[in-house]
Short mmCIF file of C-alpha atoms in Angstrom, two decimals:
data_model
loop_
_atom_site.label_atom_id
_atom_site.label_comp_id
_atom_site.label_asym_id
_atom_site.label_seq_id
_atom_site.Cartn_x
_atom_site.Cartn_y
_atom_site.Cartn_z
CA MET A 1 -35.19 -67.03 52.70
CA GLY A 2 -33.05 -70.16 54.85
CA ILE A 3 -30.01 -69.04 53.03
CA ILE A 4 -29.75 -65.24 53.57
CA SER A 5 -31.17 -65.95 57.51
CA GLY A 6 -27.77 -68.10 57.68
CA THR A 7 -25.91 -65.94 56.01
CA LEU A 8 -27.14 -63.32 57.75
CA SER A 9 -26.62 -65.22 61.08
CA ALA A 10 -23.01 -66.35 60.41
CA ILE A 11 -22.01 -62.70 59.36
CA ILE A 12 -23.32 -61.52 62.69
CA SER A 13 -21.94 -64.19 64.64
CA GLY A 14 -18.72 -63.63 63.01
CA VAL A 15 -18.78 -59.48 63.74
CA THR A 16 -19.79 -60.40 67.74
CA PHE A 17 -16.96 -62.73 67.55
CA CYS A 18 -14.22 -60.36 66.21
CA PHE A 19 -15.76 -57.36 68.80
CA CYS A 20 -16.04 -59.91 71.80
CA SER A 21 -11.90 -60.65 70.85
CA ALA A 22 -10.64 -57.32 70.21
CA SER A 23 -11.97 -56.24 73.52
CA ALA A 24 -11.03 -59.01 75.21
CA SER A 25 -7.56 -57.89 74.05
CA LEU A 26 -7.61 -54.23 74.87
CA CYS A 27 -9.21 -55.44 78.66
CA SER A 28 -6.07 -57.11 78.97
CA ALA A 29 -3.63 -54.66 77.59
CA TRP A 30 -5.16 -51.71 79.93
CA CYS A 31 -5.50 -53.90 82.72
CA GLY A 32 -3.18 -56.83 83.16
CA ASN A 33 0.63 -56.46 84.02
CA ASP A 34 2.59 -53.84 82.13
CA LYS A 35 5.70 -54.47 80.40
CA PRO A 36 8.58 -52.50 81.71
CA SER A 37 8.59 -49.11 79.73
CA THR A 38 11.95 -49.45 78.40
CA SER A 39 10.95 -52.89 76.71
CA PRO A 40 10.07 -52.74 73.05
CA PRO A 41 7.83 -51.43 71.59
CA SER A 42 8.39 -48.18 72.07
CA ALA A 43 6.16 -45.09 72.39
CA LYS A 44 7.23 -43.97 69.09
CA SER A 45 5.44 -47.16 67.53
CA GLY A 46 2.30 -46.19 69.12
CA ARG A 47 2.62 -42.43 67.53
CA MET A 48 2.97 -44.28 63.95
CA ARG A 49 0.22 -46.95 64.47
CA SER A 50 -1.96 -43.83 65.82
CA VAL A 51 -1.18 -41.74 62.28
CA VAL A 52 -1.89 -44.78 59.68
CA LEU A 53 -5.17 -45.29 61.79
CA LEU A 54 -5.70 -41.76 61.23
CA GLY A 55 -4.42 -42.16 57.50
CA PHE A 56 -7.01 -45.39 56.91
CA SER A 57 -9.90 -42.93 58.80
CA ILE A 58 -9.52 -40.44 55.62
CA ILE A 59 -9.24 -43.34 53.23
CA VAL A 60 -12.67 -44.27 54.44
CA ALA A 61 -14.09 -40.75 54.72
CA LEU A 62 -12.89 -39.87 51.15
CA SER A 63 -14.56 -43.31 50.05
CA PHE A 64 -18.01 -42.26 51.97
CA GLN A 65 -17.93 -39.17 50.51
CA TYR A 66 -17.58 -39.47 46.74
CA GLY A 67 -18.30 -43.71 46.81
CA LEU A 68 -20.81 -44.89 48.86
CA GLY A 69 -22.74 -41.26 50.02
CA PRO A 70 -23.55 -39.47 46.62
CA ASN A 71 -24.72 -43.58 45.17
CA VAL A 72 -26.64 -44.91 48.61
CA SER A 73 -30.30 -45.11 46.98
CA GLN A 74 -28.78 -47.04 44.22
CA LEU A 75 -28.55 -49.68 46.86
CA GLN A 76 -32.63 -50.42 47.45
CA TRP A 77 -32.46 -50.85 51.19
CA SER A 78 -34.88 -48.09 52.22
CA TYR A 79 -33.37 -48.24 55.94
CA PHE A 80 -29.82 -47.26 54.44
CA ILE A 81 -30.78 -44.87 52.18
CA ASP A 82 -33.69 -42.67 55.18
CA ALA A 83 -30.41 -43.01 57.32
CA TRP A 84 -27.73 -41.36 54.99
CA THR A 85 -30.47 -38.82 53.49
CA GLN A 86 -31.61 -37.72 56.68
CA SER A 87 -31.49 -33.80 57.15
CA CYS A 88 -30.62 -33.76 53.65
CA GLU A 89 -33.79 -32.78 52.14
CA ASN A 90 -33.32 -30.60 49.23
CA ASP A 91 -34.64 -29.68 45.63
CA ASN A 92 -31.51 -30.09 44.13
CA PRO A 93 -30.60 -33.77 43.54
CA GLU A 94 -27.08 -32.96 43.38
CA LEU A 95 -26.78 -31.43 46.73
CA VAL A 96 -28.36 -34.12 48.45
CA LYS A 97 -26.06 -36.27 46.83
CA VAL A 98 -22.81 -34.12 48.39
CA CYS A 99 -24.89 -33.27 51.80
CA SER A 100 -25.11 -37.62 51.57
CA GLY A 101 -20.85 -37.27 51.05
CA ASN A 102 -20.31 -35.04 53.79
CA ALA A 103 -22.40 -37.57 56.32
CA GLY A 104 -20.02 -40.30 55.16
CA VAL A 105 -17.00 -38.14 55.84
CA TYR A 106 -18.36 -37.51 59.48
CA ARG A 107 -19.32 -41.60 59.85
CA ALA A 108 -15.68 -42.04 59.63
CA SER A 109 -14.18 -39.10 61.66
CA SER A 110 -16.60 -39.22 64.77
CA ALA A 111 -15.21 -43.19 64.50
CA ALA A 112 -11.84 -42.18 64.58
CA PHE A 113 -12.51 -38.98 66.83
CA PHE A 114 -14.71 -41.20 69.51
CA PHE A 115 -11.86 -44.31 69.41
CA PHE A 116 -8.94 -41.46 70.14
CA VAL A 117 -11.05 -40.01 72.64
CA ILE A 118 -11.55 -43.23 74.57
CA PHE A 119 -7.96 -44.49 73.84
CA GLY A 120 -6.72 -40.80 75.26
CA LEU A 121 -8.15 -41.19 78.38
CA ALA A 122 -7.03 -45.26 78.33
CA ALA A 123 -3.08 -43.47 78.29
CA LEU A 124 -3.94 -40.76 80.94
CA CYS A 125 -4.61 -43.90 83.05
CA LYS A 126 -1.71 -46.04 82.00
CA PRO A 127 0.64 -43.85 79.95
CA THR A 128 1.93 -47.11 77.84
CA ALA A 129 -1.29 -48.36 76.85
CA ASN A 130 -1.20 -46.52 73.41
CA ARG A 131 1.73 -48.99 72.47
CA ASP A 132 -0.42 -52.02 73.35
CA ALA A 133 -3.08 -54.29 71.07
CA TRP A 134 -2.83 -52.21 67.56
CA PRO A 135 -4.56 -55.02 65.74
CA ALA A 136 -7.10 -55.36 68.32
CA LYS A 137 -7.68 -51.56 68.05
CA TYR A 138 -7.83 -51.49 64.45
CA ALA A 139 -10.55 -54.00 64.37
CA LEU A 140 -12.26 -51.90 66.66
CA TYR A 141 -12.08 -49.00 64.56
CA CYS A 142 -13.28 -51.06 61.35
CA LEU A 143 -16.70 -52.09 63.39
CA LEU A 144 -17.23 -48.58 64.91
CA CYS A 145 -17.03 -47.08 61.28
CA ALA A 146 -19.21 -50.42 60.08
CA GLY A 147 -21.47 -49.10 63.06
CA THR A 148 -21.92 -45.63 62.24
CA CYS A 149 -23.56 -46.86 58.43
CA PHE A 150 -26.53 -47.57 60.01
CA ILE A 151 -26.72 -44.55 62.27
CA PRO A 152 -29.27 -41.84 60.55
CA ASN A 153 -27.71 -39.00 60.45
CA ASP A 154 -30.01 -36.81 62.84
CA PRO A 155 -29.05 -35.87 65.50
CA ILE A 156 -25.78 -37.81 65.91
CA PHE A 157 -23.86 -36.74 62.60
CA MET A 158 -25.90 -33.35 61.95
CA PRO A 159 -26.17 -31.14 64.34
CA ILE A 160 -24.15 -32.67 67.07
CA TYR A 161 -20.71 -33.71 65.56
CA LEU A 162 -20.86 -31.44 63.00
CA TRP A 163 -20.40 -29.05 65.95
CA VAL A 164 -18.28 -30.95 67.86
CA ALA A 165 -16.01 -31.02 64.81
CA ARG A 166 -16.28 -27.33 63.97
CA ILE A 167 -15.40 -26.61 67.50
CA GLY A 168 -12.92 -28.65 67.61
CA SER A 169 -11.50 -27.31 64.48
CA VAL A 170 -11.09 -23.70 65.97
CA PHE A 171 -9.18 -25.36 68.59
CA PHE A 172 -7.02 -27.38 66.29
CA VAL A 173 -6.32 -23.58 64.49
CA LEU A 174 -5.45 -21.91 66.95
CA LEU A 175 -2.88 -24.97 68.66
CA GLN A 176 -1.54 -24.66 64.96
CA GLN A 177 -0.40 -21.03 65.21
CA ILE A 178 1.20 -21.69 69.16
CA ILE A 179 3.03 -24.10 67.92
CA LEU A 180 4.30 -22.57 64.35
CA VAL A 181 5.07 -19.93 66.48
CA ASP A 182 7.06 -21.74 69.41
CA VAL A 183 9.12 -23.63 66.44
CA ALA A 184 9.98 -20.33 64.44
CA TYR A 185 11.73 -19.00 67.84
CA ASN A 186 12.63 -22.69 68.90
CA TRP A 187 14.78 -23.15 65.64
CA ASN A 188 16.68 -19.84 65.89
CA GLU A 189 17.50 -20.35 69.94
CA SER A 190 18.84 -24.07 68.87
CA TRP A 191 20.99 -22.45 66.12
CA ILE A 192 22.37 -20.22 68.41
CA GLU A 193 23.07 -22.50 70.73
CA LYS A 194 24.82 -24.69 68.87
CA ALA A 195 27.10 -21.81 67.41
CA ASP A 196 27.99 -20.87 71.09
CA LYS A 197 28.96 -24.27 71.81
CA ALA A 198 30.74 -25.19 68.97
CA GLU A 199 32.95 -21.85 70.30
CA ILE A 200 33.71 -23.12 73.52
CA ASP A 201 33.81 -26.97 72.45
CA GLU A 202 36.04 -26.39 68.81
CA GLY A 203 37.83 -22.99 69.51
CA THR A 204 37.02 -19.77 68.32
CA GLY A 205 35.77 -19.15 65.19
CA LYS A 206 34.49 -22.54 65.05
CA GLY A 207 30.47 -21.38 65.63
CA LYS A 208 30.54 -19.01 62.40
CA LYS A 209 29.24 -22.10 60.42
CA TRP A 210 26.30 -22.01 62.15
CA LEU A 211 25.62 -18.09 62.02
CA GLY A 212 26.54 -18.47 58.40
CA ALA A 213 23.71 -21.38 57.95
CA ILE A 214 20.94 -18.81 59.74
CA LEU A 215 21.82 -15.76 57.38
CA PHE A 216 21.74 -18.19 54.72
CA SER A 217 18.16 -19.75 56.00
CA CYS A 218 16.84 -16.37 56.08
CA PHE A 219 17.60 -15.63 52.60
CA VAL A 220 16.45 -18.49 51.14
CA LEU A 221 13.16 -18.27 53.21
CA ASN A 222 12.30 -14.60 52.16
CA ALA A 223 13.35 -14.87 48.90
CA GLY A 224 11.22 -17.70 48.34
CA SER A 225 8.15 -16.16 50.42
CA LEU A 226 8.90 -13.08 48.01
CA VAL A 227 8.97 -15.43 44.49
CA ALA A 228 6.34 -16.94 45.59
CA ILE A 229 4.02 -14.14 46.39
CA ILE A 230 4.94 -12.99 43.26
CA LEU A 231 3.51 -16.26 41.71
CA LEU A 232 0.31 -15.71 43.33
CA TYR A 233 -0.30 -12.14 42.18
CA VAL A 234 0.24 -13.83 38.77
CA HIS A 235 -1.62 -17.01 38.99
CA PHE A 236 -4.27 -16.11 41.47
CA GLY A 237 -4.53 -12.24 41.23
CA GLY A 238 -7.23 -10.37 39.44
CA CYS A 239 -10.04 -11.25 42.22
CA GLN A 240 -10.90 -8.28 44.53
CA SER A 241 -10.55 -11.16 47.35
CA ASN A 242 -7.19 -12.74 46.46
CA ASP A 243 -5.70 -9.58 45.77
CA ALA A 244 -6.21 -8.21 48.77
CA PHE A 245 -4.98 -11.25 50.61
CA ILE A 246 -1.64 -11.50 48.90
CA SER A 247 -1.57 -7.67 49.58
CA ILE A 248 -2.38 -8.27 53.27
CA THR A 249 0.17 -11.29 53.30
CA LEU A 250 2.84 -8.55 51.62
CA VAL A 251 2.59 -6.08 53.86
CA GLY A 252 2.10 -7.82 57.62
CA SER A 253 5.17 -9.51 56.22
CA ILE A 254 7.10 -6.47 55.95
CA ILE A 255 5.34 -4.73 59.17
CA ALA A 256 6.54 -8.02 61.56
CA THR A 257 10.37 -7.57 60.25
CA ILE A 258 10.15 -4.47 60.86
CA VAL A 259 8.73 -4.16 64.28
CA GLN A 260 11.23 -7.28 65.26
CA LEU A 261 14.29 -4.99 63.71
CA THR A 262 13.85 -2.06 65.36
CA MET A 263 11.10 -2.32 68.35
CA SER A 264 12.40 -6.42 69.76
CA GLU A 265 14.79 -7.00 72.08
CA THR A 266 13.63 -11.17 72.02
CA GLY A 267 12.67 -11.44 68.34
CA SER A 268 15.26 -12.75 65.86
CA LEU A 269 15.96 -12.50 62.02
CA LEU A 270 15.41 -16.27 60.96
CA THR A 271 12.23 -16.60 63.53
CA SER A 272 10.71 -13.23 61.29
CA ALA A 273 12.03 -15.18 57.87
CA SER A 274 10.07 -18.50 59.10
CA MET A 275 6.81 -16.59 59.68
CA THR A 276 7.14 -14.95 56.45
CA ALA A 277 7.35 -18.33 55.17
CA TYR A 278 4.49 -19.76 56.95
CA VAL A 279 1.88 -17.04 55.67
CA THR A 280 3.06 -17.05 52.65
CA TYR A 281 2.21 -20.61 52.39
CA LEU A 282 -1.20 -19.84 54.54
CA CYS A 283 -2.13 -17.42 51.99
CA GLY A 284 -1.28 -19.69 49.03
CA SER A 285 -3.19 -22.30 50.39
CA ALA A 286 -6.25 -20.04 51.18
CA VAL A 287 -6.53 -18.50 47.40
CA SER A 288 -6.03 -22.11 46.43
CA LYS A 289 -9.17 -23.24 47.93
CA ASN A 290 -11.57 -20.53 46.50
CA PRO A 291 -14.22 -21.81 44.80
CA ASN A 292 -15.02 -19.52 42.16
CA ALA A 293 -13.20 -20.77 39.00
CA VAL A 294 -12.57 -17.45 37.77
CA CYS A 295 -10.18 -16.44 40.66
CA ASN A 296 -8.87 -19.91 40.94
CA PRO A 297 -7.39 -21.71 38.12
CA LYS A 298 -6.41 -24.66 40.15
CA LEU A 299 -10.58 -25.30 39.67
CA GLY A 300 -10.18 -27.77 36.36
CA GLU A 301 -12.37 -30.28 34.81
CA THR A 302 -12.81 -33.10 36.75
CA SER A 303 -10.83 -35.76 34.62
CA VAL A 304 -9.28 -38.45 35.75
CA GLY A 305 -5.94 -37.14 36.33
CA ASN A 306 -7.36 -34.19 38.10
CA ILE A 307 -9.44 -36.53 40.72
CA VAL A 308 -6.28 -38.73 42.00
CA VAL A 309 -3.49 -36.02 41.99
CA GLY A 310 -6.21 -33.75 43.95
CA LEU A 311 -7.68 -36.77 46.38
CA MET A 312 -3.56 -37.56 46.93
CA PHE A 313 -2.53 -34.29 47.62
CA VAL A 314 -5.41 -33.74 50.50
CA PHE A 315 -4.94 -37.23 51.82
CA ILE A 316 -0.87 -36.35 52.13
CA SER A 317 -1.77 -33.06 53.49
CA LEU A 318 -3.78 -34.66 56.09
CA MET A 319 -1.38 -37.21 56.91
CA TRP A 320 1.70 -35.06 56.99
CA THR A 321 -0.80 -32.70 59.46
CA GLY A 322 -1.71 -35.70 61.88
CA PHE A 323 2.38 -36.83 61.44
CA SER A 324 4.03 -33.51 62.49
CA TYR A 325 1.61 -32.17 65.52
CA THR A 326 2.08 -35.51 67.03
CA ASN A 327 5.93 -35.30 67.42
CA ASP A 328 7.06 -35.73 71.47
CA LYS A 329 8.56 -32.29 71.26
CA ARG A 330 5.73 -30.43 70.07
CA LEU A 331 3.73 -32.54 72.70
CA GLY A 332 5.94 -31.19 75.53
CA GLY A 333 8.15 -34.15 75.81
CA SER A 334 11.85 -35.12 75.64
CA THR A 335 13.10 -38.36 74.27
CA THR A 336 16.27 -38.17 76.27
CA ALA A 337 17.45 -39.24 79.59
CA ALA A 338 17.86 -37.39 82.77
CA PRO A 339 21.25 -36.34 83.00
CA GLU A 340 23.87 -37.80 85.69
CA ALA A 341 24.36 -35.62 87.98
CA SER A 342 28.43 -34.08 87.90
CA VAL A 343 31.01 -34.79 90.72
CA GLU A 344 30.97 -30.61 91.00
CA ASP A 345 27.11 -30.63 91.19
CA ALA A 346 28.01 -33.09 93.99
CA GLU A 347 30.53 -31.34 96.06
CA GLU A 348 28.32 -27.87 95.99
CA GLY A 349 25.26 -29.33 97.17
CA LYS A 350 23.46 -28.88 93.86
CA PRO A 351 20.18 -30.96 93.37
CA VAL A 352 21.06 -34.55 91.60
CA GLY A 353 19.53 -35.63 88.78
CA GLY A 354 18.55 -39.41 89.00
CA VAL A 355 18.31 -41.86 91.53
CA VAL A 356 20.32 -41.92 94.80
CA VAL A 357 21.03 -45.05 96.34
CA ASN A 358 21.53 -45.37 100.14
CA GLU A 359 20.79 -49.05 101.27
CA ASP A 360 20.96 -52.34 99.16
CA ALA A 361 16.71 -52.43 100.38
CA ASP A 362 16.63 -49.12 98.52
CA ALA A 363 18.55 -50.34 95.42
CA ASN A 364 16.26 -53.25 95.09
CA GLU A 365 13.09 -50.95 95.40
CA THR A 366 14.90 -48.50 92.99
CA ASN A 367 15.06 -51.44 90.03
CA GLU A 368 11.75 -52.31 90.95
CA SER A 369 10.04 -49.03 90.32
CA SER A 370 12.26 -47.80 87.50
CA ASP A 371 10.85 -50.90 85.61
CA THR A 372 7.16 -49.41 85.72
CA THR A 373 7.52 -45.90 85.47
CA SER A 374 7.08 -44.42 82.18
CA PRO A 375 8.99 -41.89 81.05
CA LYS A 376 7.98 -38.46 79.42
CA SER A 377 7.64 -39.62 75.74
CA PHE A 378 4.76 -42.50 77.18
CA ASN A 379 3.01 -39.58 79.82
CA ASN A 380 2.44 -37.71 76.59
CA SER A 381 0.47 -40.37 74.78
CA TRP A 382 -2.91 -38.75 76.21
CA LYS A 383 -1.53 -35.33 74.26
CA LEU A 384 -1.07 -37.58 71.25
CA ASN A 385 -4.41 -39.02 71.48
CA ALA A 386 -5.86 -35.43 72.10
CA VAL A 387 -3.86 -33.87 68.99
CA MET A 388 -5.57 -36.79 67.12
CA ALA A 389 -8.85 -36.30 67.83
CA LEU A 390 -8.56 -32.70 66.90
CA VAL A 391 -6.95 -33.54 63.64
CA CYS A 392 -10.19 -35.57 63.38
CA CYS A 393 -12.05 -32.85 63.67
CA TRP A 394 -9.89 -30.90 61.39
CA TYR A 395 -10.33 -33.02 58.20
CA ALA A 396 -13.91 -33.46 58.82
CA MET A 397 -14.08 -29.39 58.35
CA THR A 398 -11.55 -29.67 55.12
CA LEU A 399 -13.52 -32.29 53.27
CA THR A 400 -16.87 -30.96 54.01
CA GLY A 401 -15.97 -27.26 53.36
CA TRP A 402 -17.20 -26.65 57.24
CA GLY A 403 -20.27 -28.58 56.89
CA SER A 404 -21.94 -26.87 53.38
CA ILE A 405 -23.17 -28.09 50.57
CA ASP A 406 -22.73 -25.11 48.23
CA LYS A 407 -20.03 -23.16 47.18
CA ARG A 408 -17.32 -25.42 47.43
CA GLY A 409 -14.88 -27.55 45.32
CA ASP A 410 -15.45 -30.83 43.14
CA ILE A 411 -14.05 -34.13 43.52
CA SER A 412 -10.95 -32.96 42.02
CA ASN A 413 -10.54 -30.17 44.50
CA PRO A 414 -12.40 -31.77 47.39
CA ASP A 415 -10.95 -29.13 49.98
CA ALA A 416 -12.31 -26.06 48.04
CA GLY A 417 -14.60 -23.70 49.48
CA ASP A 418 -15.67 -20.72 50.97
CA VAL A 419 -15.29 -21.22 54.51
CA SER A 420 -12.33 -23.43 54.11
CA MET A 421 -10.49 -20.37 52.58
CA TRP A 422 -11.58 -18.13 55.01
CA MET A 423 -10.83 -20.22 57.64
CA LEU A 424 -6.85 -20.40 56.47
CA ILE A 425 -6.44 -17.00 55.82
CA VAL A 426 -8.14 -16.18 59.60
CA SER A 427 -5.42 -18.32 61.06
CA GLN A 428 -2.92 -16.18 58.87
CA TRP A 429 -4.08 -13.04 60.48
CA ILE A 430 -3.85 -14.98 63.98
CA ALA A 431 -0.34 -16.19 63.20
CA LEU A 432 0.99 -12.74 62.39
CA LEU A 433 -1.02 -10.74 65.24
CA LEU A 434 0.73 -13.89 67.94
CA TYR A 435 3.49 -12.96 66.48
CA LEU A 436 4.03 -9.44 66.87
CA TRP A 437 2.31 -9.51 70.38
CA THR A 438 5.40 -11.73 70.98
CA LEU A 439 7.69 -9.25 69.47
CA ILE A 440 6.18 -5.60 71.47
CA ALA A 441 4.62 -7.64 74.76
CA PRO A 442 8.05 -7.81 76.98
CA SER A 443 8.83 -3.77 75.81
CA LEU A 444 5.08 -3.41 76.92
CA PHE A 445 4.98 -5.50 79.78
CA PRO A 446 8.83 -5.06 81.05
CA ASP A 447 7.81 -6.59 84.30
CA ARG A 448 6.40 -9.92 83.46
CA ASP A 449 8.55 -13.03 82.13
CA PHE A 450 7.71 -14.30 78.19
CA SER A 451 10.53 -16.40 78.11
#
């Protein structure tokens, strides 16, 4: 007993020291003298470290879901067993294991969720805080995650965090569709602007290469989408639900393209092609998450190869979601500096960007203030953390089938399930309806500005 007591005391002392050190480092980063925003590390480094932490939390969640959760009864520790199996009462022991695994996902996800919420508030108060003290932040997340292991499921994780994650995931789904429609429009506008710029800077006819690139991209996206739809009919057809999803995808894409060509003044063929490719991807993702093995040939035996491939696919897709949706441009930021004012602008009395220096004293004050003023990319740090918090909700629901313990996939297909399938197909319908609305709204309400 003396040895055990001494070991526990040493562990508690070490954890306490680590927690205090991490807290002191974080407080110093938040409250101490701030480095100039132009000094390294940049805002991008904070984003990359946030994505790394997200990836680590996904690994922990998968480890809890398929490692610790289903085997918690073998630990011979009654408190730990009761904490992880609470609210999982069921006559079927396999469903109890699934429920305990889901509870493990909620623990890892909730720790990451609260981490990003806390540091989102910190970034709102001090924009450059997102780049500082990352070793301490990693340590703090590990301590949060370890602490959740000793908290009973009821009520913190089930039902409170379960419903927080569900609501957050719905917001993330809506955000996804808005961002994707905006990206589709911006892609076309960007290449049109480059074509116009080439015509002005390089001479007449030089912009045709960009217009040709637009037409080529349209052909590739539409042809690829058509081939994908045919393959979906071949491999996933034969079931009423799958056939309906694939047919709606085909018909909806055709309708959107026809409306864009005949009724809309704001749409473009490249935007329609991009949306066709996106909704086809969503359809493929939806039918591949059908938990019915008759309708989904992807559901196979739980061999080691299938398990590794399935888990790696889920991990990479979730990591890509976190990385792509925290891009500074998607958060409304810009990495470019404000343009300098031209002589013509000054002579014509136009507003001049940048800092105007009238006196030597003003110059000194300006130089001092410029060191502490955060560029727009840092001002978006709180948005990055907010999106990361929503991604944590999303991956928790993706891995647990939105909290269900039946009608879902297995370890080789951890993201399969009825609810996951329907959420993806509903996301597709939202994207199509949103795109159609952007096409017809300017004609229905000509007095409003939809730019």
